Amino acid sequence: MLLPVLLALTLSQTSLSTVSEQSGWTRTGRYAEVESLCRAFPQRYPGKVRCDTFGTTPEGRPLLALVASADGTLTPAATAKKGRPVVLFQGGIHAGEIDGKDAGFWLLRDLLDGKTLPGVLKQVTAVFVPVFNVDGHERFGPNHRPNQVGPEEMGWRVTAQNLNLNRDYMKADAPEMVALLKLLHGWDPLFYVDLHVTDGAKFEHDVSVQLEPQKVGPEALRTLGSKLREELFTELEARGHLPLPFYPSFRENDDPASGVTYGVSPPRFSHQYWAAHRRYGILVETHSWKPYAHRVATTRHVLEGLLRLVARDAPALLAAQKAADTEAESGKARELVLAWENTEKSRPIPFRGYAYQRTPSELTTQPWIRYDDSKPQVWTLPYYEELKPALTVTLPTGGYLVPPAHAGWVAEKLTAHGLRFQRLGQGVPAAEVEVFRATEARPRPTSVEGHQLLSVKGAWQKETQALPAGTLYVPAAQKGLPVLAHLLEPLGPDSLLAWGFFNNHFEQKEYVEDYVLEPFARELLARDPAVKAAWEEKLKDAEFASNPRARLRFFYERHPAYDVRFNLYPVFRTDSAPAGLKPAR
């Protein structure tokens, strides 16, 4: 009887090793392996691991997450009751960059076996999504990442619907994203870690760890986050790594001399999205030119360091998070920066690169860079890290109003982002609100992620508008306030307006014939001195005076048939909650 027991034990132990490990880190497994391991972990570690299906992809594959806790704290309610931090880390949002999947399984097994960081899973609950872009993972092939060393075959960058999930956090088009947002807001992790592989140049640095908030956001979170990142980097350097705190791309493509930048990207990206929720978002980018074995080990080392530091500093980190939530829920915030840009101020930093030549190509005539990675060099590069606000918005003291025409789909977006709202139970015939009327609306000529982006100019102004029953009221005083503002402030780079969801409202739908406007214009000038004065003032503008259509439009905009809803953003703001609100359903 002993031999079968030992054989079964051996099989159960070896079954948790991945194709990657078995191949000496030259290959990676297909998604069937993820499904098998997700079932096997709870069998090997009963009461300590759960395998959850949190969604289904468009091609019908399950989206899987493993939840691990040494003392069985395996639900959001249990972690909240114990005041325990959650660290959620995911691989394969770009499925060709698959280091996170193999590193995560390797690390999780050693954590549960007590070989690594003994006791840490009694202080932190780990949630591991091995592959986010599952359908892209199964578009498997050897030629998907020509500037990446291994594995031999890998998945594809985008989903089966050709969506880039790491541009989808705000607009939430992909079914995979809607499912992940529900997972995120259900668990509310203190740290959300997105595991990638870089594109770009050749250099010696092997990993970039971009932790947010670091330079912008709540001060307590920034202070603790900066301290944690510095300690993490010290630990990584002691293990032989060369980490960077910024994404290692040059300001000008293929020109190291142009320098590097610390930037704050919009919340369409994973780490900035979670930072906008006033938690920690981390983007990990191993360097594509390092061998796969090195990259997987590097990813593991980053995760190990994070788990250790989060476990150690949990009380202070959770207190800072709670304070940020309390501030947002207070309703006292009056301004918010929605976009940042770099100044031209820089400082020199050492950067571990290689000898290179940059000469004109006789084929393309553009500069062609050639690296000699047998000759390491230390470059001195300008580092642009100073930031200034590029867009600051004032916030409503009450909240936002979404009329019934758009309430249905907007409610779905708000729910996906964990935002609270109510519905107006009875109509208000005349409400004093703020409206945004665009003075200029320019659609982008080519689509982005299937959307025709729209940029507008204009400002909020007081007006009286009817609010029909069913209008959504979204209070500004809630912990997701920054995300709410990013969604509904029309000038924001990731607003629903900017992504083109409201483009119909900025398209002229009704007209008046020219021959009807001609006599109307003459009558108007004859009977209205104010209009005549405005007309004469406009004629001083040479561009206007030389444009027949602009001249005619001056009168069309004053005709009784003019569409007063043209260029009106169909979301309003209010200073206070309207009466007659009912719970959302």
Coordinates of C-alpha atoms in Angstrom, one line a residue:
M1 CA 0.0 0.0 0.0
L2 CA 2.9 2.4 0.7
L3 CA 4.1 2.5 -3.0
P4 CA 0.8 3.7 -4.4
V5 CA 0.6 6.4 -1.7
L6 CA 4.1 7.6 -2.4
L7 CA 3.5 7.5 -6.1
A8 CA 0.3 9.5 -5.7
L9 CA 2.2 12.0 -3.5
T10 CA 4.9 12.4 -6.0
L11 CA 2.4 12.9 -8.8
S12 CA 0.5 15.5 -6.8
Q13 CA 3.8 17.4 -6.2
T14 CA 5.1 17.3 -9.7
S15 CA 1.7 18.1 -11.2
L16 CA 2.1 21.7 -10.0
S17 CA 5.2 22.3 -12.0
T18 CA 4.6 24.2 -15.2
V19 CA 5.6 23.4 -18.8
S20 CA 8.0 26.3 -18.4
E21 CA 9.8 24.8 -15.4
Q22 CA 9.9 21.4 -17.1
S23 CA 11.4 22.9 -20.2
G24 CA 14.1 24.8 -18.3
W25 CA 12.3 28.0 -18.9
T26 CA 12.4 27.9 -22.7
R27 CA 8.6 27.3 -23.3
T28 CA 5.3 28.2 -21.8
G29 CA 2.2 26.2 -21.6
R30 CA -1.2 26.6 -23.2
Y31 CA -4.3 27.8 -21.4
A32 CA -5.4 24.2 -20.7
E33 CA -2.4 24.1 -18.2
V34 CA -3.8 27.1 -16.4
E35 CA -7.2 25.4 -16.1
S36 CA -5.5 22.2 -14.8
L37 CA -3.3 24.0 -12.3
C38 CA -6.2 26.1 -11.0
R39 CA -8.0 22.9 -10.1
A40 CA -4.9 21.2 -8.8
F41 CA -3.8 23.9 -6.3
P42 CA -6.9 23.6 -4.1
Q43 CA -6.5 19.8 -4.1
R44 CA -2.9 20.1 -3.0
Y45 CA -3.6 22.8 -0.4
P46 CA -7.1 22.3 0.8
G47 CA -8.6 25.2 2.7
K48 CA -5.7 27.5 1.6
V49 CA -6.5 28.0 -2.1
R50 CA -9.6 28.7 -4.1
C51 CA -9.9 28.5 -7.9
D52 CA -12.5 31.0 -9.0
T53 CA -14.1 31.6 -12.4
F54 CA -14.8 35.3 -12.7
G55 CA -15.9 35.6 -16.3
T56 CA -16.0 34.0 -19.8
T57 CA -14.2 35.3 -22.8
P58 CA -15.9 36.0 -26.2
E59 CA -14.5 32.7 -27.4
G60 CA -16.0 30.9 -24.5
R61 CA -12.9 30.3 -22.3
P62 CA -13.1 30.7 -18.5
L63 CA -11.3 33.7 -16.8
L64 CA -9.6 32.2 -13.8
A65 CA -8.2 33.5 -10.5
L66 CA -6.5 31.7 -7.7
V67 CA -7.0 33.0 -4.2
A68 CA -4.3 32.0 -1.6
S69 CA -4.2 32.4 2.2
A70 CA -2.4 30.1 4.7
D71 CA -5.2 30.5 7.3
G72 CA -8.1 30.3 4.9
T73 CA -8.9 34.0 4.5
L74 CA -10.2 33.4 1.0
T75 CA -13.2 35.8 0.6
P76 CA -13.4 39.6 0.4
A77 CA -15.6 39.6 3.5
A78 CA -13.1 37.5 5.5
T79 CA -10.2 39.8 4.5
A80 CA -12.2 42.9 5.4
K81 CA -13.2 41.4 8.8
K82 CA -9.6 40.7 9.6
G83 CA -8.3 44.0 8.2
R84 CA -6.0 42.1 6.0
P85 CA -4.4 43.6 2.9
V86 CA -5.1 42.0 -0.5
V87 CA -2.4 41.9 -3.3
L88 CA -3.9 41.1 -6.7
F89 CA -1.4 40.3 -9.4
Q90 CA -2.1 39.4 -13.0
G91 CA -0.2 38.0 -16.0
G92 CA -0.9 38.1 -19.7
I93 CA -2.9 41.2 -20.2
H94 CA -0.7 41.3 -23.3
A95 CA -0.5 37.5 -23.8
G96 CA 2.8 37.5 -25.6
E97 CA 4.3 39.1 -22.5
I98 CA 3.7 36.0 -20.4
D99 CA 6.4 36.1 -17.7
G100 CA 3.8 36.8 -15.0
K101 CA 1.9 33.5 -15.5
D102 CA 4.9 31.2 -15.0
A103 CA 6.4 33.3 -12.3
G104 CA 3.1 33.5 -10.4
F105 CA 2.5 29.7 -10.4
W106 CA 6.1 29.1 -9.3
L107 CA 5.9 31.6 -6.5
L108 CA 2.5 30.6 -5.3
R109 CA 3.5 27.0 -4.9
D110 CA 6.6 27.9 -2.9
L111 CA 4.7 30.3 -0.7
L112 CA 2.1 27.6 0.1
D113 CA 4.9 25.0 0.7
G114 CA 6.6 27.5 3.1
K115 CA 9.8 27.5 1.0
T116 CA 9.5 31.3 0.4
L117 CA 8.4 34.0 2.8
P118 CA 7.1 31.6 5.5
G119 CA 4.0 33.1 7.2
V120 CA 3.4 35.9 4.7
L121 CA 0.2 34.3 3.5
K122 CA -1.1 34.6 7.1
Q123 CA -0.7 38.4 6.7
V124 CA -1.6 39.0 3.1
T125 CA -4.3 37.3 0.9
A126 CA -2.9 36.8 -2.6
V127 CA -5.2 36.9 -5.7
F128 CA -3.5 35.6 -8.8
V129 CA -4.9 36.0 -12.3
P130 CA -2.5 33.8 -14.4
V131 CA -3.8 35.1 -17.8
F132 CA -6.1 38.1 -18.3
N133 CA -6.2 38.1 -22.1
V134 CA -7.1 34.4 -22.5
D135 CA -8.3 34.4 -26.1
G136 CA -5.1 36.3 -27.1
H137 CA -3.1 33.7 -25.2
E138 CA -4.5 30.9 -27.4
R139 CA -3.5 32.7 -30.6
F140 CA -0.2 30.9 -30.1
G141 CA 2.9 31.2 -32.3
P142 CA 6.7 31.6 -32.5
N143 CA 6.8 35.0 -34.3
H144 CA 4.6 37.3 -32.1
R145 CA 7.4 39.1 -30.3
P146 CA 10.5 39.4 -32.6
N147 CA 12.2 41.8 -30.1
Q148 CA 11.8 39.4 -27.2
V149 CA 14.0 36.5 -26.1
G150 CA 11.7 33.6 -25.4
P151 CA 9.6 31.7 -24.7
E152 CA 9.7 29.7 -28.0
E153 CA 6.0 30.4 -28.6
M154 CA 3.6 32.7 -26.9
G155 CA 0.2 34.4 -27.3
W156 CA -0.9 37.6 -29.0
R157 CA -1.0 41.2 -27.7
V158 CA -4.8 41.8 -28.1
T159 CA -8.0 39.9 -27.6
A160 CA -10.1 38.0 -30.1
Q161 CA -12.1 41.2 -30.6
N162 CA -8.8 42.9 -31.4
L163 CA -9.0 45.1 -28.2
N164 CA -5.9 46.1 -26.2
L165 CA -7.0 45.4 -22.7
N166 CA -4.4 47.8 -21.3
R167 CA -6.2 50.7 -23.0
D168 CA -9.7 49.6 -21.8
Y169 CA -9.8 50.3 -18.1
M170 CA -12.0 53.4 -18.3
K171 CA -14.2 52.7 -21.4
A172 CA -14.6 49.0 -20.4
D173 CA -15.6 47.7 -23.9
A174 CA -14.2 44.2 -23.6
P175 CA -16.2 41.5 -21.7
E176 CA -12.9 40.4 -20.2
M177 CA -12.5 44.0 -18.8
V178 CA -16.0 44.1 -17.3
A179 CA -15.4 40.8 -15.6
L180 CA -12.0 41.9 -14.2
L181 CA -13.3 45.2 -12.9
K182 CA -16.0 43.3 -11.0
L183 CA -13.2 41.1 -9.6
L184 CA -11.1 44.2 -8.7
H185 CA -13.9 46.1 -7.0
G186 CA -15.1 42.9 -5.2
W187 CA -11.6 42.3 -3.7
D188 CA -10.6 46.0 -3.4
P189 CA -6.9 45.1 -3.3
L190 CA -4.5 47.4 -1.6
F191 CA -2.0 46.6 -4.4
Y192 CA -2.9 45.8 -8.0
V193 CA 0.2 44.5 -9.9
D194 CA 0.1 44.2 -13.7
L195 CA 3.0 42.0 -15.1
H196 CA 4.4 42.9 -18.5
V197 CA 7.5 42.8 -20.7
T198 CA 8.9 45.9 -22.4
D199 CA 9.2 46.8 -26.0
G200 CA 12.0 49.1 -27.2
A201 CA 15.7 49.6 -26.9
K202 CA 18.6 47.4 -25.8
F203 CA 20.2 48.2 -22.4
E204 CA 21.4 46.4 -19.2
H205 CA 18.5 47.3 -16.9
D206 CA 16.3 44.2 -16.5
V207 CA 13.1 45.5 -14.9
S208 CA 11.0 48.7 -14.6
V209 CA 8.7 48.9 -11.5
Q210 CA 6.3 51.9 -11.8
L211 CA 4.4 52.3 -8.6
E212 CA 1.6 54.8 -8.3
P213 CA 0.8 57.1 -6.6
Q214 CA 4.3 58.3 -6.3
K215 CA 4.5 62.0 -7.4
V216 CA 0.8 62.9 -7.5
G217 CA -2.1 61.8 -5.4
P218 CA -2.8 61.6 -1.6
E219 CA 0.3 62.6 0.3
A220 CA 0.2 59.7 2.8
L221 CA -0.1 57.1 0.1
R222 CA 2.7 58.8 -1.9
T223 CA 5.1 58.9 1.1
L224 CA 4.5 55.3 2.1
G225 CA 4.6 54.1 -1.6
S226 CA 7.9 55.9 -2.3
K227 CA 9.5 54.3 0.8
L228 CA 8.2 50.9 -0.1
R229 CA 9.5 51.2 -3.7
E230 CA 13.0 52.4 -2.5
E231 CA 13.2 49.4 -0.2
L232 CA 12.1 47.1 -2.9
F233 CA 14.7 48.4 -5.2
T234 CA 17.4 47.9 -2.6
E235 CA 16.3 44.3 -2.3
L236 CA 16.3 43.8 -6.0
E237 CA 19.7 45.3 -6.5
A238 CA 21.1 43.0 -3.7
R239 CA 19.8 40.1 -5.9
G240 CA 21.7 41.4 -8.9
H241 CA 18.9 43.3 -10.7
L242 CA 19.0 46.8 -12.2
P243 CA 15.6 48.2 -11.6
L244 CA 14.2 51.5 -13.0
P245 CA 11.3 53.5 -11.5
F246 CA 10.1 54.7 -15.0
Y247 CA 9.2 53.1 -18.3
P248 CA 12.5 52.8 -20.2
S249 CA 11.5 54.4 -23.6
F250 CA 13.4 57.4 -25.0
R251 CA 11.7 60.8 -25.5
E252 CA 12.6 60.4 -29.2
N253 CA 12.3 57.0 -30.7
D254 CA 15.6 55.2 -31.0
D255 CA 17.6 58.1 -29.7
P256 CA 19.1 57.5 -26.2
A257 CA 20.6 61.0 -26.1
S258 CA 17.1 62.5 -26.0
G259 CA 16.6 61.2 -22.5
V260 CA 14.0 59.4 -20.5
T261 CA 10.8 60.6 -18.7
Y262 CA 8.8 59.9 -15.6
G263 CA 5.2 60.4 -16.7
V264 CA 1.7 60.0 -15.3
S265 CA -0.4 58.4 -18.0
P266 CA -4.2 58.5 -18.0
P267 CA -6.3 55.8 -16.2
R268 CA -7.0 53.8 -19.3
F269 CA -3.8 52.0 -18.2
S270 CA -4.0 49.4 -15.4
H271 CA -1.7 50.9 -12.7
Q272 CA -3.0 54.5 -13.2
Y273 CA -6.6 53.2 -13.1
W274 CA -6.0 51.7 -9.6
A275 CA -4.1 54.7 -8.4
A276 CA -7.1 56.8 -9.4
H277 CA -9.1 54.7 -7.0
R278 CA -6.5 55.8 -4.3
R279 CA -4.9 52.4 -4.0
Y280 CA -1.5 51.3 -5.3
G281 CA -1.2 50.3 -8.9
I282 CA 2.1 48.8 -10.1
L283 CA 3.3 48.2 -13.6
V284 CA 6.1 45.7 -13.8
E285 CA 8.0 45.5 -17.1
T286 CA 10.8 43.0 -17.4
H287 CA 13.2 43.7 -20.3
S288 CA 12.4 41.9 -23.4
W289 CA 16.0 41.2 -24.4
K290 CA 16.8 39.3 -21.3
P291 CA 16.4 35.5 -21.5
Y292 CA 13.0 34.1 -20.5
A293 CA 14.4 32.3 -17.4
H294 CA 15.9 35.6 -16.2
R295 CA 12.7 37.5 -16.8
V296 CA 10.5 34.9 -15.0
A297 CA 12.9 34.9 -12.0
T298 CA 12.9 38.8 -12.0
T299 CA 9.2 38.9 -12.0
R300 CA 9.1 36.4 -9.1
H301 CA 11.6 38.5 -7.1
V302 CA 9.5 41.7 -7.6
L303 CA 6.4 39.9 -6.3
E304 CA 8.3 38.4 -3.4
G305 CA 9.6 41.8 -2.3
L306 CA 6.2 43.4 -2.6
L307 CA 4.5 40.7 -0.6
R308 CA 7.1 40.9 2.2
L309 CA 6.9 44.7 2.4
V310 CA 3.1 44.8 2.2
A311 CA 2.8 42.3 5.0
R312 CA 5.3 44.3 7.1
D313 CA 3.7 47.7 6.5
A314 CA 0.1 46.7 6.3
P315 CA -1.3 48.8 9.2
A316 CA 0.2 52.1 7.9
L317 CA -0.7 51.4 4.3
L318 CA -4.3 50.5 5.1
A319 CA -4.6 53.5 7.4
A320 CA -3.4 55.8 4.5
Q321 CA -5.9 54.1 2.1
K322 CA -8.8 54.7 4.6
A323 CA -7.8 58.3 5.1
A324 CA -7.9 58.8 1.3
D325 CA -11.3 57.2 1.1
T326 CA -12.6 59.4 3.9
E327 CA -11.3 62.5 2.2
A328 CA -13.1 61.6 -1.1
E329 CA -16.3 60.7 0.7
S330 CA -16.3 64.0 2.6
G331 CA -17.3 66.0 -0.5
K332 CA -14.8 68.7 0.3
A333 CA -12.7 68.2 -2.9
R334 CA -13.2 71.2 -5.2
E335 CA -10.5 70.6 -7.8
L336 CA -8.9 67.6 -9.5
V337 CA -6.0 67.3 -11.9
L338 CA -7.1 65.0 -14.8
A339 CA -3.9 65.3 -16.9
W340 CA -0.2 65.9 -16.1
E341 CA 2.7 66.8 -18.4
N342 CA 6.4 67.1 -18.0
T343 CA 8.3 70.4 -17.8
E344 CA 11.5 70.9 -19.7
K345 CA 13.5 70.7 -16.6
S346 CA 15.8 67.6 -16.4
R347 CA 18.7 66.2 -14.4
P348 CA 21.5 63.9 -15.6
I349 CA 21.3 60.3 -14.5
P350 CA 23.5 57.2 -15.2
F351 CA 21.9 54.7 -17.4
R352 CA 23.3 51.2 -18.1
G353 CA 23.3 50.9 -21.9
Y354 CA 25.4 49.5 -24.7
A355 CA 27.7 50.9 -27.3
Y356 CA 25.6 51.9 -30.3
Q357 CA 25.8 53.6 -33.7
R358 CA 23.0 55.8 -35.1
T359 CA 23.3 56.5 -38.8
P360 CA 20.9 57.2 -41.7
S361 CA 19.5 54.1 -43.3
E362 CA 20.1 53.9 -47.1
L363 CA 16.8 51.9 -47.3
T364 CA 14.4 54.2 -45.3
T365 CA 16.5 57.4 -45.0
Q366 CA 15.5 57.6 -41.3
P367 CA 18.0 57.1 -38.4
W368 CA 18.9 53.5 -37.8
I369 CA 20.3 52.5 -34.4
R370 CA 22.6 49.4 -34.0
Y371 CA 23.5 48.2 -30.5
D372 CA 26.6 46.2 -29.6
D373 CA 25.5 44.3 -26.5
S374 CA 29.1 42.9 -26.1
K375 CA 30.1 46.4 -25.1
P376 CA 28.3 47.7 -22.0
Q377 CA 28.4 51.4 -21.4
V378 CA 27.1 53.8 -18.8
W379 CA 25.3 56.6 -20.5
T380 CA 24.5 59.9 -18.9
L381 CA 21.0 60.8 -19.9
P382 CA 18.7 63.7 -19.2
Y383 CA 15.9 62.6 -16.9
Y384 CA 12.6 64.5 -17.1
E385 CA 10.7 63.9 -13.9
E386 CA 9.2 67.2 -13.0
L387 CA 5.4 67.4 -13.6
K388 CA 2.9 70.2 -13.9
P389 CA -0.9 70.0 -14.3
A390 CA -2.1 70.0 -17.9
L391 CA -5.8 69.9 -17.1
T392 CA -7.4 70.9 -13.8
V393 CA -11.2 70.7 -13.4
T394 CA -13.5 72.2 -10.7
L395 CA -15.9 69.6 -9.2
P396 CA -19.6 69.9 -8.6
T397 CA -20.6 70.3 -4.9
G398 CA -23.5 67.9 -5.5
G399 CA -22.8 65.5 -8.4
Y400 CA -23.6 64.6 -12.0
L401 CA -26.9 64.1 -13.7
V402 CA -27.4 61.7 -16.7
P403 CA -30.8 62.0 -18.5
P404 CA -32.7 58.8 -19.2
A405 CA -31.7 58.7 -22.9
H406 CA -28.2 57.6 -21.7
A407 CA -29.0 56.4 -18.2
G408 CA -29.1 52.7 -19.1
W409 CA -25.6 52.2 -20.6
V410 CA -24.0 54.8 -18.4
A411 CA -25.3 53.0 -15.3
E412 CA -23.6 49.9 -16.6
K413 CA -20.3 51.8 -16.8
L414 CA -20.7 53.3 -13.4
T415 CA -21.5 49.9 -11.9
A416 CA -18.4 48.4 -13.5
H417 CA -16.3 51.0 -11.9
G418 CA -17.8 50.5 -8.4
L419 CA -19.5 53.9 -8.4
R420 CA -22.7 54.7 -6.5
F421 CA -25.7 56.4 -8.1
Q422 CA -29.4 56.8 -7.6
R423 CA -32.4 57.5 -10.0
L424 CA -34.9 60.3 -10.0
G425 CA -38.3 58.9 -9.1
Q426 CA -40.3 61.8 -10.5
G427 CA -39.5 64.4 -13.1
V428 CA -38.3 68.0 -12.3
P429 CA -39.8 70.4 -14.9
A430 CA -37.2 73.1 -14.4
A431 CA -33.9 72.5 -12.5
E432 CA -31.0 74.9 -12.1
V433 CA -28.0 72.9 -13.3
E434 CA -24.7 73.3 -15.0
V435 CA -24.4 72.4 -18.7
F436 CA -21.5 72.0 -21.0
R437 CA -21.9 73.4 -24.5
A438 CA -19.0 72.8 -26.9
T439 CA -17.8 75.8 -28.8
E440 CA -15.7 73.5 -30.9
A441 CA -15.9 69.7 -31.5
R442 CA -13.2 67.9 -33.5
P443 CA -13.4 64.1 -34.2
R444 CA -10.2 62.3 -34.7
P445 CA -9.9 61.3 -38.4
T446 CA -8.9 57.7 -37.6
S447 CA -10.3 55.4 -35.0
V448 CA -8.6 54.3 -31.8
E449 CA -9.6 50.9 -30.2
G450 CA -12.7 51.0 -32.4
H451 CA -13.7 54.5 -31.2
Q452 CA -13.7 57.8 -33.1
L453 CA -12.2 60.1 -30.4
L454 CA -13.6 63.5 -29.9
S455 CA -11.9 66.6 -28.5
V456 CA -14.0 69.6 -27.5
K457 CA -13.6 73.1 -26.2
G458 CA -16.2 74.8 -24.0
A459 CA -17.1 75.4 -20.4
W460 CA -19.7 74.6 -17.8
Q461 CA -22.4 77.3 -17.4
K462 CA -25.6 77.7 -15.4
E463 CA -28.9 76.9 -17.2
T464 CA -32.4 75.6 -16.5
Q465 CA -33.1 72.1 -17.8
A466 CA -35.9 69.6 -17.3
L467 CA -34.9 66.4 -15.5
P468 CA -37.2 63.5 -16.5
A469 CA -37.9 60.6 -14.2
G470 CA -35.2 58.0 -14.5
T471 CA -32.4 60.6 -14.6
L472 CA -29.3 59.3 -12.8
Y473 CA -27.8 61.2 -10.0
V474 CA -24.1 60.4 -9.3
P475 CA -22.9 62.0 -6.1
A476 CA -19.4 63.5 -6.2
A477 CA -18.9 62.6 -2.5
Q478 CA -17.8 59.0 -2.9
K479 CA -14.5 57.2 -2.6
G480 CA -14.3 56.7 -6.4
L481 CA -14.5 60.5 -7.1
P482 CA -11.3 60.7 -9.2
V483 CA -12.5 57.9 -11.5
L484 CA -16.0 59.5 -11.7
A485 CA -14.4 62.8 -12.7
H486 CA -12.3 61.1 -15.3
L487 CA -15.4 59.5 -16.8
L488 CA -17.8 62.4 -16.8
E489 CA -15.8 65.6 -17.0
P490 CA -15.9 66.2 -20.8
L491 CA -12.4 67.6 -21.2
G492 CA -10.7 64.6 -19.5
P493 CA -8.5 62.5 -21.8
D494 CA -10.3 59.3 -20.8
S495 CA -13.9 60.7 -20.4
L496 CA -16.8 58.9 -22.1
L497 CA -17.1 62.0 -24.3
A498 CA -13.4 61.9 -25.3
W499 CA -13.8 58.2 -26.2
G500 CA -16.7 59.1 -28.6
F501 CA -19.6 57.6 -26.7
F502 CA -21.6 60.9 -27.2
N503 CA -20.5 61.8 -30.7
N504 CA -24.1 61.9 -32.0
H505 CA -24.7 65.0 -29.9
F506 CA -22.0 66.9 -31.7
E507 CA -23.3 66.1 -35.2
Q508 CA -25.7 68.5 -36.8
K509 CA -28.9 66.6 -37.6
E510 CA -31.3 69.3 -38.8
Y511 CA -30.9 72.2 -41.3
V512 CA -32.6 75.3 -42.8
E513 CA -32.3 75.9 -46.5
D514 CA -30.1 78.8 -47.6
Y515 CA -33.0 80.5 -49.4
V516 CA -35.0 80.4 -46.2
L517 CA -32.2 82.0 -44.2
E518 CA -31.5 84.8 -46.6
P519 CA -34.8 86.7 -46.0
F520 CA -34.7 85.8 -42.3
A521 CA -31.2 87.3 -42.0
R522 CA -32.4 90.6 -43.5
E523 CA -35.5 90.8 -41.3
L524 CA -33.4 90.0 -38.2
L525 CA -30.8 92.7 -38.9
A526 CA -33.6 95.3 -39.5
R527 CA -35.4 94.6 -36.3
D528 CA -32.7 93.7 -33.7
P529 CA -29.9 96.3 -33.1
A530 CA -28.0 93.9 -30.9
V531 CA -27.8 91.3 -33.6
K532 CA -26.8 94.0 -36.1
A533 CA -24.0 95.2 -33.8
A534 CA -22.8 91.6 -33.3
W535 CA -22.9 91.0 -37.1
E536 CA -20.8 94.1 -37.8
E537 CA -18.3 93.1 -35.1
K538 CA -17.9 89.6 -36.6
L539 CA -17.3 91.1 -40.1
K540 CA -14.1 92.7 -38.7
D541 CA -12.7 89.1 -38.6
A542 CA -11.2 88.6 -42.0
E543 CA -11.5 84.8 -41.8
F544 CA -15.2 85.0 -40.9
A545 CA -15.9 87.7 -43.5
S546 CA -14.4 85.5 -46.3
N547 CA -16.3 82.4 -45.4
P548 CA -19.9 82.3 -46.9
R549 CA -20.9 79.3 -44.8
A550 CA -19.8 81.0 -41.5
R551 CA -21.7 84.1 -42.5
L552 CA -24.9 82.1 -43.1
R553 CA -24.4 80.1 -39.9
F554 CA -24.4 83.3 -37.9
F555 CA -28.0 83.7 -38.8
Y556 CA -28.9 80.0 -38.6
E557 CA -27.9 80.0 -34.9
R558 CA -30.4 82.8 -34.3
H559 CA -33.3 81.1 -36.2
P560 CA -36.2 79.7 -34.1
A561 CA -35.6 76.3 -35.8
Y562 CA -32.0 76.1 -34.6
D563 CA -31.4 72.9 -32.5
V564 CA -30.6 74.1 -29.0
R565 CA -29.3 70.7 -28.1
F566 CA -26.7 70.7 -30.8
N567 CA -23.2 70.5 -29.1
L568 CA -24.9 70.1 -25.7
Y569 CA -23.1 67.4 -23.6
P570 CA -26.0 65.2 -22.3
V571 CA -24.6 65.1 -18.8
F572 CA -25.3 67.9 -16.3
R573 CA -23.9 69.0 -13.0
T574 CA -25.7 70.0 -9.9
D575 CA -24.8 71.8 -6.7
S576 CA -27.1 69.5 -4.6
A577 CA -28.9 66.3 -4.8
P578 CA -32.4 66.6 -6.4
A579 CA -35.5 65.7 -4.5
G580 CA -37.3 62.4 -5.1
L581 CA -34.3 60.1 -5.5
K582 CA -34.7 56.4 -5.4
P583 CA -32.2 53.5 -5.1
A584 CA -30.7 52.4 -8.4
R585 CA -32.0 49.1 -9.7

